[in-house]
Short mmCIF file of C-alpha atoms in Angstrom, two decimals:
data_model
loop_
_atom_site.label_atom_id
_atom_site.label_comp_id
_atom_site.label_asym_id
_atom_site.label_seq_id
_atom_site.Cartn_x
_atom_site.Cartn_y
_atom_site.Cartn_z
CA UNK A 5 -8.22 18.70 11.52
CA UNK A 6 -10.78 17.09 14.05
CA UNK A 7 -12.75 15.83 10.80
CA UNK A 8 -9.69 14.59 9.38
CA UNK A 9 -9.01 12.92 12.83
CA UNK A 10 -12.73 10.97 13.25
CA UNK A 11 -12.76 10.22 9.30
CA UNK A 12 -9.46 8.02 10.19
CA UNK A 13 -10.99 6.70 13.39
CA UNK A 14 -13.95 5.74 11.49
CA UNK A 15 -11.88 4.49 8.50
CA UNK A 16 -9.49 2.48 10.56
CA UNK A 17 -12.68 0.48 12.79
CA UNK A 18 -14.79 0.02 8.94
CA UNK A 19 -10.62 -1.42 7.85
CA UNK A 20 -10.00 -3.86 11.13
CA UNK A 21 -14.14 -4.93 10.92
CA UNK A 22 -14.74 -5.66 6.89
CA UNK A 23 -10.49 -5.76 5.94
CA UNK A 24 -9.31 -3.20 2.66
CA UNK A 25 -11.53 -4.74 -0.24
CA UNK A 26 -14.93 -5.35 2.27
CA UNK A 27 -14.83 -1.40 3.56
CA UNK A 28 -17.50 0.65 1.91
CA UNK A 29 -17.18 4.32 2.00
CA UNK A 30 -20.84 4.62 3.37
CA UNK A 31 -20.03 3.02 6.45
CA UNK A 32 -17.38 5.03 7.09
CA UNK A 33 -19.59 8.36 6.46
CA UNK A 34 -22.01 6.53 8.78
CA UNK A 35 -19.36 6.01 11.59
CA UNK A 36 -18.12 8.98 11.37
CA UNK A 37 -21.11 11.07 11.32
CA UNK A 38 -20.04 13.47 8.63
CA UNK A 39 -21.48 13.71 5.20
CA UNK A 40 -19.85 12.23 1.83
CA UNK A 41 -18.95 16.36 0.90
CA UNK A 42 -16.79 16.22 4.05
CA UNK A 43 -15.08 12.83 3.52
CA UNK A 44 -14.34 13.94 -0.28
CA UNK A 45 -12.85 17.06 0.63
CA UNK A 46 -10.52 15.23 3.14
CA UNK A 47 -9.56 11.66 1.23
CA UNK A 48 -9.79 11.53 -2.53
CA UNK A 49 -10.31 7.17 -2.73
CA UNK A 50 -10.48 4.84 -0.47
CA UNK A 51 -7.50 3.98 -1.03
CA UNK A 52 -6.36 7.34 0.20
CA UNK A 53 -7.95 6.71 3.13
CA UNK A 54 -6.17 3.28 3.88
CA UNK A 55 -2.74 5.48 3.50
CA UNK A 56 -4.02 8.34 6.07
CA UNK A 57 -5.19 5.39 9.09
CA UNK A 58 -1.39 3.76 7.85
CA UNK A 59 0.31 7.03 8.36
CA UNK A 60 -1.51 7.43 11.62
CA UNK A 61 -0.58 4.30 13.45
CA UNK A 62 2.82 5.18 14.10
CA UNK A 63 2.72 8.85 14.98
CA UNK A 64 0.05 6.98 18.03
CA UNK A 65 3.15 4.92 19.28
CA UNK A 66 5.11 6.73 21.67
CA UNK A 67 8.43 5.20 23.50
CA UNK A 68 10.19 6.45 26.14
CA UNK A 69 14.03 7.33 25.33
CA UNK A 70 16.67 4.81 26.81
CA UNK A 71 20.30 4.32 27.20
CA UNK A 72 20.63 1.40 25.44
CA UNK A 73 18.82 1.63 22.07
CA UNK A 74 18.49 -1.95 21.59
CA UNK A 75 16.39 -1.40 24.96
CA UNK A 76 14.20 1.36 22.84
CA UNK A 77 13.36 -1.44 20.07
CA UNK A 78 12.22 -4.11 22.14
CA UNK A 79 10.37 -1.13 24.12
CA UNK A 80 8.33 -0.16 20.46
CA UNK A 81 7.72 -3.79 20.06
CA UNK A 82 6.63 -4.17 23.09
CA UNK A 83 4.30 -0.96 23.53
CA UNK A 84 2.67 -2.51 20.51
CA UNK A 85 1.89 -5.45 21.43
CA UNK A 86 -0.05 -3.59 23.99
CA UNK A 87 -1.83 -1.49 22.50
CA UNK A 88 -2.71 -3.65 19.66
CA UNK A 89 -6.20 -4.53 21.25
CA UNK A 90 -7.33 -1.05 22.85
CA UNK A 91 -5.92 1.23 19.63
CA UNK A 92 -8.50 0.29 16.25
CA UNK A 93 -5.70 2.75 14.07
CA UNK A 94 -3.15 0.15 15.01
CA UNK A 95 -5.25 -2.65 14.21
CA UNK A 96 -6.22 -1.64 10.90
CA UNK A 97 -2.95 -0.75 10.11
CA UNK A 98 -1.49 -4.01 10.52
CA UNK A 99 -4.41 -5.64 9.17
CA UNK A 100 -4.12 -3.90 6.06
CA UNK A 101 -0.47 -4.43 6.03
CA UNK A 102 -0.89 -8.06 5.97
CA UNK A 103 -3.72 -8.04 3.43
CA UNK A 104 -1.68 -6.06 1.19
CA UNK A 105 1.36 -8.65 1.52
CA UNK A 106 -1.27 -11.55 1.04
CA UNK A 107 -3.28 -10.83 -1.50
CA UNK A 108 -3.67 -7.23 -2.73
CA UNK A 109 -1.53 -5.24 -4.95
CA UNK A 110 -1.42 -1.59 -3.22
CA UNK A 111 1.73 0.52 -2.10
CA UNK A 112 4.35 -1.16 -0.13
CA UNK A 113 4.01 1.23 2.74
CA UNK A 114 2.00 -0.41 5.46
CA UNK A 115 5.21 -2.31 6.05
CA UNK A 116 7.88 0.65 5.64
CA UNK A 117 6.80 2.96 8.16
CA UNK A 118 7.77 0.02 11.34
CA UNK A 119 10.78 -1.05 9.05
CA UNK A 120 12.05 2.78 8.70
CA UNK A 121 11.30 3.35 12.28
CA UNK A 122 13.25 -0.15 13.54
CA UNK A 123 16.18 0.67 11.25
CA UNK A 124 16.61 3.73 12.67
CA UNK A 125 16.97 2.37 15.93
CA UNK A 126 19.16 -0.12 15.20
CA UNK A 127 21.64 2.41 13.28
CA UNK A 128 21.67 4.32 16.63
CA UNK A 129 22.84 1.22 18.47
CA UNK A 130 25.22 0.65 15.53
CA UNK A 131 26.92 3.95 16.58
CA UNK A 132 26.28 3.08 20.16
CA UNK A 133 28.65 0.24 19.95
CA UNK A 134 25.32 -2.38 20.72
CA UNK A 135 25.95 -4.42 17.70
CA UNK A 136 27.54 -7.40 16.87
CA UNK A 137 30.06 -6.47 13.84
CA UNK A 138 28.48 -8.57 10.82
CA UNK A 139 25.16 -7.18 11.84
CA UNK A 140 23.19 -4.96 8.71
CA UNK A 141 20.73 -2.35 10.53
CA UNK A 142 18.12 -2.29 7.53
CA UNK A 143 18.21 -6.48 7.57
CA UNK A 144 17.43 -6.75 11.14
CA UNK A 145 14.61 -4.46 10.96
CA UNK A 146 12.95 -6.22 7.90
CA UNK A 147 13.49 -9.17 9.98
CA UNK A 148 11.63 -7.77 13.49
CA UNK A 149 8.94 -6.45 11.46
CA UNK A 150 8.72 -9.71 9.29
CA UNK A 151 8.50 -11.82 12.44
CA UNK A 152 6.49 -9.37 14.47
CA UNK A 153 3.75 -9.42 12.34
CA UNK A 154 3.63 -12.78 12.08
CA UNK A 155 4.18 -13.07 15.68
CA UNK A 156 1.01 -11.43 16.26
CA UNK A 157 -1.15 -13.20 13.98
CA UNK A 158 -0.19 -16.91 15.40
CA UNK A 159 -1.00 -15.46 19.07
CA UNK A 160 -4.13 -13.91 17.78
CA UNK A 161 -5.10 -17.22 16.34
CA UNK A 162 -4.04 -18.86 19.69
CA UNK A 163 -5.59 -16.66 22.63
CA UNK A 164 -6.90 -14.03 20.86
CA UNK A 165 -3.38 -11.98 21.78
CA UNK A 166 -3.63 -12.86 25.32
CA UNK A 167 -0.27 -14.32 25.27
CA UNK A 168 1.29 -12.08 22.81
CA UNK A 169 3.73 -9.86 25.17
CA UNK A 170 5.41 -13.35 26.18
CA UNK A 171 5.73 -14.41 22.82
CA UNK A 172 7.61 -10.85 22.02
CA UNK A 173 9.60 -11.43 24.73
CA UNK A 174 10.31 -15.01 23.71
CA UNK A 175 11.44 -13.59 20.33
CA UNK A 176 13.87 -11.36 22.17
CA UNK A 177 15.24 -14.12 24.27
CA UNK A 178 16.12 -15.67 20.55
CA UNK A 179 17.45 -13.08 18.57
CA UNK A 180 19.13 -10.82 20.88
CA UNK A 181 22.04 -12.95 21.12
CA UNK A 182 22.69 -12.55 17.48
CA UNK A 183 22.75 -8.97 17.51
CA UNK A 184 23.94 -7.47 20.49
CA UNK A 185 27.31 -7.68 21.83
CA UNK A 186 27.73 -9.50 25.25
CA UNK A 187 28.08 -6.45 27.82
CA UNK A 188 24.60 -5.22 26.09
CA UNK A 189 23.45 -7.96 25.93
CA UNK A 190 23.84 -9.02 29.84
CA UNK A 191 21.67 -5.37 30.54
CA UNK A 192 18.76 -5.76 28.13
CA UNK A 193 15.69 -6.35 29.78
CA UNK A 194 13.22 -8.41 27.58
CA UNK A 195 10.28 -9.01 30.33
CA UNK A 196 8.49 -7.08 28.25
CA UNK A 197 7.17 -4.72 30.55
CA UNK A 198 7.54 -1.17 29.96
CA UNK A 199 9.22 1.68 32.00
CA UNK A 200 5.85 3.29 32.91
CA UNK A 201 4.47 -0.13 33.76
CA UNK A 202 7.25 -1.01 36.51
CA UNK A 203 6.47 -1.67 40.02
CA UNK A 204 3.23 -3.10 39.10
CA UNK A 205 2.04 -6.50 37.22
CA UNK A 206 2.68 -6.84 33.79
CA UNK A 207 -1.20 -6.75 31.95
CA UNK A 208 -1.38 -10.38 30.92
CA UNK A 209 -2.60 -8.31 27.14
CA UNK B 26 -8.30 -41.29 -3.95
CA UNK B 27 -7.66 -40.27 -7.14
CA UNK B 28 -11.19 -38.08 -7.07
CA UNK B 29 -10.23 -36.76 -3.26
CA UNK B 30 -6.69 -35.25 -4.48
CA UNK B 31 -7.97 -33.99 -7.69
CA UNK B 32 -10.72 -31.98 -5.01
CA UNK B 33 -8.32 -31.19 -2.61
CA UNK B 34 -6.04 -29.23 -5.62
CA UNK B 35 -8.71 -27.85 -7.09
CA UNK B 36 -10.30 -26.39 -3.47
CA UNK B 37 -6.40 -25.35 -2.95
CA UNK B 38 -6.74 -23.38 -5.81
CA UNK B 39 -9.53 -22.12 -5.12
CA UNK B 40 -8.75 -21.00 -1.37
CA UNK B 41 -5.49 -19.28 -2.45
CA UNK B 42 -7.16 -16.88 -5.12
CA UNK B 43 -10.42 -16.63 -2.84
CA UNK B 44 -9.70 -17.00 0.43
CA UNK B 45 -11.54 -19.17 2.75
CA UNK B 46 -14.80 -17.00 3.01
CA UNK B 47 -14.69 -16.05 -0.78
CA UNK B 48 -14.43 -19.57 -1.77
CA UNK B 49 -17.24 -21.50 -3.82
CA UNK B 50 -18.21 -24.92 -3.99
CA UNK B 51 -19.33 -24.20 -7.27
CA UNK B 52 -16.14 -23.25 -8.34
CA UNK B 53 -14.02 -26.14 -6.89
CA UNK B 54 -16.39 -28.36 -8.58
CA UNK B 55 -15.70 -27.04 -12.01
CA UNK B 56 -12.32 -26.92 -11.32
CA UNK B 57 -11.93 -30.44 -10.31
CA UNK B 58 -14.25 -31.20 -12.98
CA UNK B 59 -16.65 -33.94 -10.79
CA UNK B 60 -20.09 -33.59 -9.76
CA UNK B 61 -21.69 -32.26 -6.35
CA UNK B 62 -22.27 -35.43 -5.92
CA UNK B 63 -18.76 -36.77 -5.75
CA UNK B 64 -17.78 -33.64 -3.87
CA UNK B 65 -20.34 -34.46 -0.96
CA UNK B 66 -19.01 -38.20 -0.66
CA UNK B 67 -15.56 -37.12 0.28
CA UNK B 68 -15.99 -33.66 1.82
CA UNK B 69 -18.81 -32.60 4.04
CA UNK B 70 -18.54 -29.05 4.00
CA UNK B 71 -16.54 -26.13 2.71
CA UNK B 72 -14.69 -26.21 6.29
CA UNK B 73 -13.96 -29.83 5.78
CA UNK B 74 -12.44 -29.17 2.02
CA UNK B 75 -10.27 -26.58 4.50
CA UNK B 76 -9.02 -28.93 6.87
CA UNK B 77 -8.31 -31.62 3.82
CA UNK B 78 -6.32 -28.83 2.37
CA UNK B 79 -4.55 -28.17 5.79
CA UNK B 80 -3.86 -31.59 6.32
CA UNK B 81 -2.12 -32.25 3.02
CA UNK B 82 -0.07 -29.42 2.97
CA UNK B 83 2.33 -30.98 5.41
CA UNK B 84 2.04 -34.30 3.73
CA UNK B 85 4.20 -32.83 0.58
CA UNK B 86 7.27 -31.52 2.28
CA UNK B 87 9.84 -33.81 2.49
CA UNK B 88 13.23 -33.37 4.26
CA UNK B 89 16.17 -35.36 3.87
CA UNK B 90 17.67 -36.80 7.41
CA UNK B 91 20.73 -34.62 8.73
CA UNK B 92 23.50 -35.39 11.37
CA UNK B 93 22.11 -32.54 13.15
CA UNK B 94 19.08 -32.27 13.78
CA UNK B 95 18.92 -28.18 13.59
CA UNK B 96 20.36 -28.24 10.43
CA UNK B 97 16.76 -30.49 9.93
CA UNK B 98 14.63 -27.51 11.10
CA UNK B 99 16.47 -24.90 9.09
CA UNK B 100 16.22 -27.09 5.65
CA UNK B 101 12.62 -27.58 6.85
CA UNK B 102 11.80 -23.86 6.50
CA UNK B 103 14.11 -23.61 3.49
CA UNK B 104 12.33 -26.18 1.31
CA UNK B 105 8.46 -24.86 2.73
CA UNK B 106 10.04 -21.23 1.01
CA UNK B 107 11.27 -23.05 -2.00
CA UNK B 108 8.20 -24.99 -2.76
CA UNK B 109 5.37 -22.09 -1.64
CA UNK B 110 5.51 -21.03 -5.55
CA UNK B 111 4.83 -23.51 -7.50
CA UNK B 112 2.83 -25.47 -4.93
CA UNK B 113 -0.83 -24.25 -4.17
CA UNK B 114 -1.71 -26.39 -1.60
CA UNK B 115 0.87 -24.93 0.42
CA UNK B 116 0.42 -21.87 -0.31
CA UNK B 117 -3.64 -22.52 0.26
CA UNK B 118 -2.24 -23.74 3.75
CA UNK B 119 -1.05 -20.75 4.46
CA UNK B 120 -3.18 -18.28 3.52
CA UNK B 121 -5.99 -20.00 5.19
CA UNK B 122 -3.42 -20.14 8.17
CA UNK B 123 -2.91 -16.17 8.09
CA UNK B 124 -7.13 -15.43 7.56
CA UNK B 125 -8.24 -17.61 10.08
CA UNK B 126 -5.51 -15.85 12.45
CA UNK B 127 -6.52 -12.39 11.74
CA UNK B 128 -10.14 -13.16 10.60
CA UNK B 129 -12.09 -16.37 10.92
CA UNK B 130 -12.88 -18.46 13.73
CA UNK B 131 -12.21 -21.92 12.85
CA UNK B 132 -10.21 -24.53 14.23
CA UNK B 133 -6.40 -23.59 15.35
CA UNK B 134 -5.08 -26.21 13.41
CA UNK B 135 -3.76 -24.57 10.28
CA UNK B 136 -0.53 -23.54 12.16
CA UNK B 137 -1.13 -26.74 14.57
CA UNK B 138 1.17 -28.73 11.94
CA UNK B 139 3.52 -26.49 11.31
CA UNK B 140 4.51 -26.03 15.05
CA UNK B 141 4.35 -29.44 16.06
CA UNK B 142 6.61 -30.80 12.92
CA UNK B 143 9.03 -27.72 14.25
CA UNK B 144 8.43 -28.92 18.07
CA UNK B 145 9.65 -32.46 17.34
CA UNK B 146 12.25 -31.66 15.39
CA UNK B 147 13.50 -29.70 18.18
CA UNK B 148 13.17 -32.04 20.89
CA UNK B 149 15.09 -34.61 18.76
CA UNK B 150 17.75 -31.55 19.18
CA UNK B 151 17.67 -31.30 22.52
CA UNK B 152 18.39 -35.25 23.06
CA UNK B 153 21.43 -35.04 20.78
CA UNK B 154 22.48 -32.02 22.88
CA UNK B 155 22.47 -29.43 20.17
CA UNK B 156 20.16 -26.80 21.78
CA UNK B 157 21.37 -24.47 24.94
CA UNK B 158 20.20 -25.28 28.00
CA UNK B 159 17.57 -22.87 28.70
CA UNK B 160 15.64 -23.32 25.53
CA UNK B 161 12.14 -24.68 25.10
CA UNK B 162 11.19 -26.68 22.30
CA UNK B 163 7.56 -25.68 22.54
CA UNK B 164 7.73 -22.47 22.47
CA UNK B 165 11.10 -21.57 19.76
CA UNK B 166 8.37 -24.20 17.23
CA UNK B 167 5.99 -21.45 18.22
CA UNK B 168 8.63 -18.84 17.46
CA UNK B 169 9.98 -20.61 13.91
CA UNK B 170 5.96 -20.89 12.71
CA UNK B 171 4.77 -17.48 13.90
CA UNK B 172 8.14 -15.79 12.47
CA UNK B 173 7.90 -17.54 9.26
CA UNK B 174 4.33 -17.01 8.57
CA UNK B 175 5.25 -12.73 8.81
CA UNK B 176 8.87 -12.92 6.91
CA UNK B 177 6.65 -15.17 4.25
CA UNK B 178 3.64 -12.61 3.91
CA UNK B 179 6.23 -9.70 4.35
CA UNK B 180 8.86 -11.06 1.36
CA UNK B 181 5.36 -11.50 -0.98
CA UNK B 182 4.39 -7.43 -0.56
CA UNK B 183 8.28 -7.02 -0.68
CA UNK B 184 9.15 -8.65 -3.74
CA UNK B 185 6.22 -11.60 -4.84
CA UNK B 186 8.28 -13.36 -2.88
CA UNK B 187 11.71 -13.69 -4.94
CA UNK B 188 13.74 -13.25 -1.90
CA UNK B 189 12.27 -15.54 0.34
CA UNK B 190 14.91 -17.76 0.46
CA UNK B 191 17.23 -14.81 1.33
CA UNK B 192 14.92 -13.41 4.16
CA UNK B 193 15.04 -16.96 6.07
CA UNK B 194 19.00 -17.17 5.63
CA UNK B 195 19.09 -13.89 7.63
CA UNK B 196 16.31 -15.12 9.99
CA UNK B 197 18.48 -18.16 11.15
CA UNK B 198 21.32 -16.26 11.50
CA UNK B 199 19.65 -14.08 13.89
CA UNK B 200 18.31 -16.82 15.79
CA UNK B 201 20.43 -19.55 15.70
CA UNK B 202 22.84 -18.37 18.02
CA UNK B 203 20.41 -17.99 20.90
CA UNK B 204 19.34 -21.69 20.21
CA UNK B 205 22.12 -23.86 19.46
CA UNK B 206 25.34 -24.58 21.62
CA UNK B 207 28.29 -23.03 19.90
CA UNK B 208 29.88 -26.45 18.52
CA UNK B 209 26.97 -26.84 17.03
CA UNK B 210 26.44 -23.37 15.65
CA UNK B 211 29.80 -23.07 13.69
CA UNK B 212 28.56 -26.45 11.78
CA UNK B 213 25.37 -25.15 10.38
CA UNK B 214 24.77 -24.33 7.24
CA UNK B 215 22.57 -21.12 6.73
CA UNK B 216 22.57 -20.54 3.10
CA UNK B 217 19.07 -21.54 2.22
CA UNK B 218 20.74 -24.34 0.16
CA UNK B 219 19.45 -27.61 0.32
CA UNK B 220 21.70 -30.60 0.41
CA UNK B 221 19.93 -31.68 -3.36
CA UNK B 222 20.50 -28.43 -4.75
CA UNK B 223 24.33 -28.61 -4.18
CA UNK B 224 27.00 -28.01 -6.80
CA UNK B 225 24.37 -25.96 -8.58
CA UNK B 226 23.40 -21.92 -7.51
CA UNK B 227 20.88 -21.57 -5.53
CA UNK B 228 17.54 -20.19 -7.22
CA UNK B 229 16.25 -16.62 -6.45
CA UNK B 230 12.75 -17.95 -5.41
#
């Protein structure tokens, strides 16, 4: 298991450096300072190894349970956008997701793990009474993971993420109004800081 | 002129199969079918071909004039999905938008157009009072660009993009009602159905 563990490390740094197509299995072996028997006995392809770093980004995200489970979504959007620059398994994974959508022709996954996760939020507000009637749970989370990743690759471009927790929290300020009823609404807090962080500054990251 | 938009195609083409850093000169010379020489006197560099390409993408989309201004913005986005098939510059535009976010380090200015055609648009909302008080033209042009550059790259690994049109219906209902004042809301039209393609169904893609 802890080879398994550093041959996705590895995999996911060689991914977010070089992208899917430029990562070469001896760099990986290099990084992760086991031999080629080793790797092969974990991954079959590299392309098996691209699904074991995107199966491992999400088990890494962890969010705090909350009354409100609209308040739990923007909470996983929001530890995200956090971690995006410390966590390399993140990285990769959404740099292979977008890759994939732009120009390779691999399973659909990258995407569906953050879509199934957001839809099953959003079906737990549904019974919560959170939503607005007309609202579809699996259309809204298409939606926040559509814009989210988009979302992150304008404020990369822009300041290098510096400014991406305000622009998730600007995307809140926009769409919340078309999915939550009002009395949710009015106790959603989209500062985009988390639970753990309050009582200190937000990190401007 | 006639030489500069046959190179400016032909390095679109080139750019969306390639990408920016797989892209020859070699090959956008063949493809335009002119010499080096004739390259060199319009285009300095493979970064200038770029910005050329960047720069016309904007040029082709054309938007008829609408009472409201928002309705404007949301055909805006609905024509850029309609045309990103069939037209290569625009889909160049983007791609080089999305790799130079995650990957390159050139100038900002692929999105640059996007967001400030979006930013105007918007402030020509807020004058004829269609926008809620509290919103900022700046930053929902950053929100429109960013969110449409993920549903677009999201709806390609989805479905090559066939329900593109479908995927920014629902993204303007989400965020239209946290942007426009509620007169205004119940007059907009959020079909993905431009005002030319009327009495006739709306294509899938």
């Amino acid at each position: 298991m802890q080879t398994r563990g550093t041959l996705i490390r590895a995999a996911a740094s060689v991914f977010d450096e070089f992208g899917y197509s430029g990562a070469s299995i001896t760099e990986i072996i290099n990084r992760a300072r086991v031999t080629r028997g080793a790797l092969y006995f974990h991954f079959a392809s590299k392309e098996d190894l691209a699904n074991g770093v995107i199966d491992a980004q999400a088990e890494q995200v962890r969010v705090e349970p909350r009354e409100l489970k609209l308040q739990e979504l923007v909470d996983l959007t929001v530890t995200v956008a956090r971690d995006l620059s410390a966590d390399v398994v993140l990285r990769a994974g959404i740099r292979l997701a977008v890759e994939q959508g732009a120009f390779m022709s691999v399973r659909e996954s990258p995407y569906m793990t953050w879509i199934d996760m957001c839809r099953r939020i959003l079906e737990e507000a549904r019974e919560s009474h959170e939503l607005l009637p007309h609202i579809v749970p699996a259309d809204t989370a298409e939606l926040v993971v559509g814009s989210f990743s988009g979302i992150q690759l304008l404020a990369q471009a822009r300041s290098g993420r510096d400014d991406l927790r305000e622009r998730v929290s600007t995307f809140w300020n926009h769409v919340l109004p078309g999915i939550a009823v009002p009395g949710v609404l009015a106790r959603l807090d989209t500062s985009a800081v988390l639970p753990d962080e309050s009582g200190s500054e937000p990190p401007t990251n």
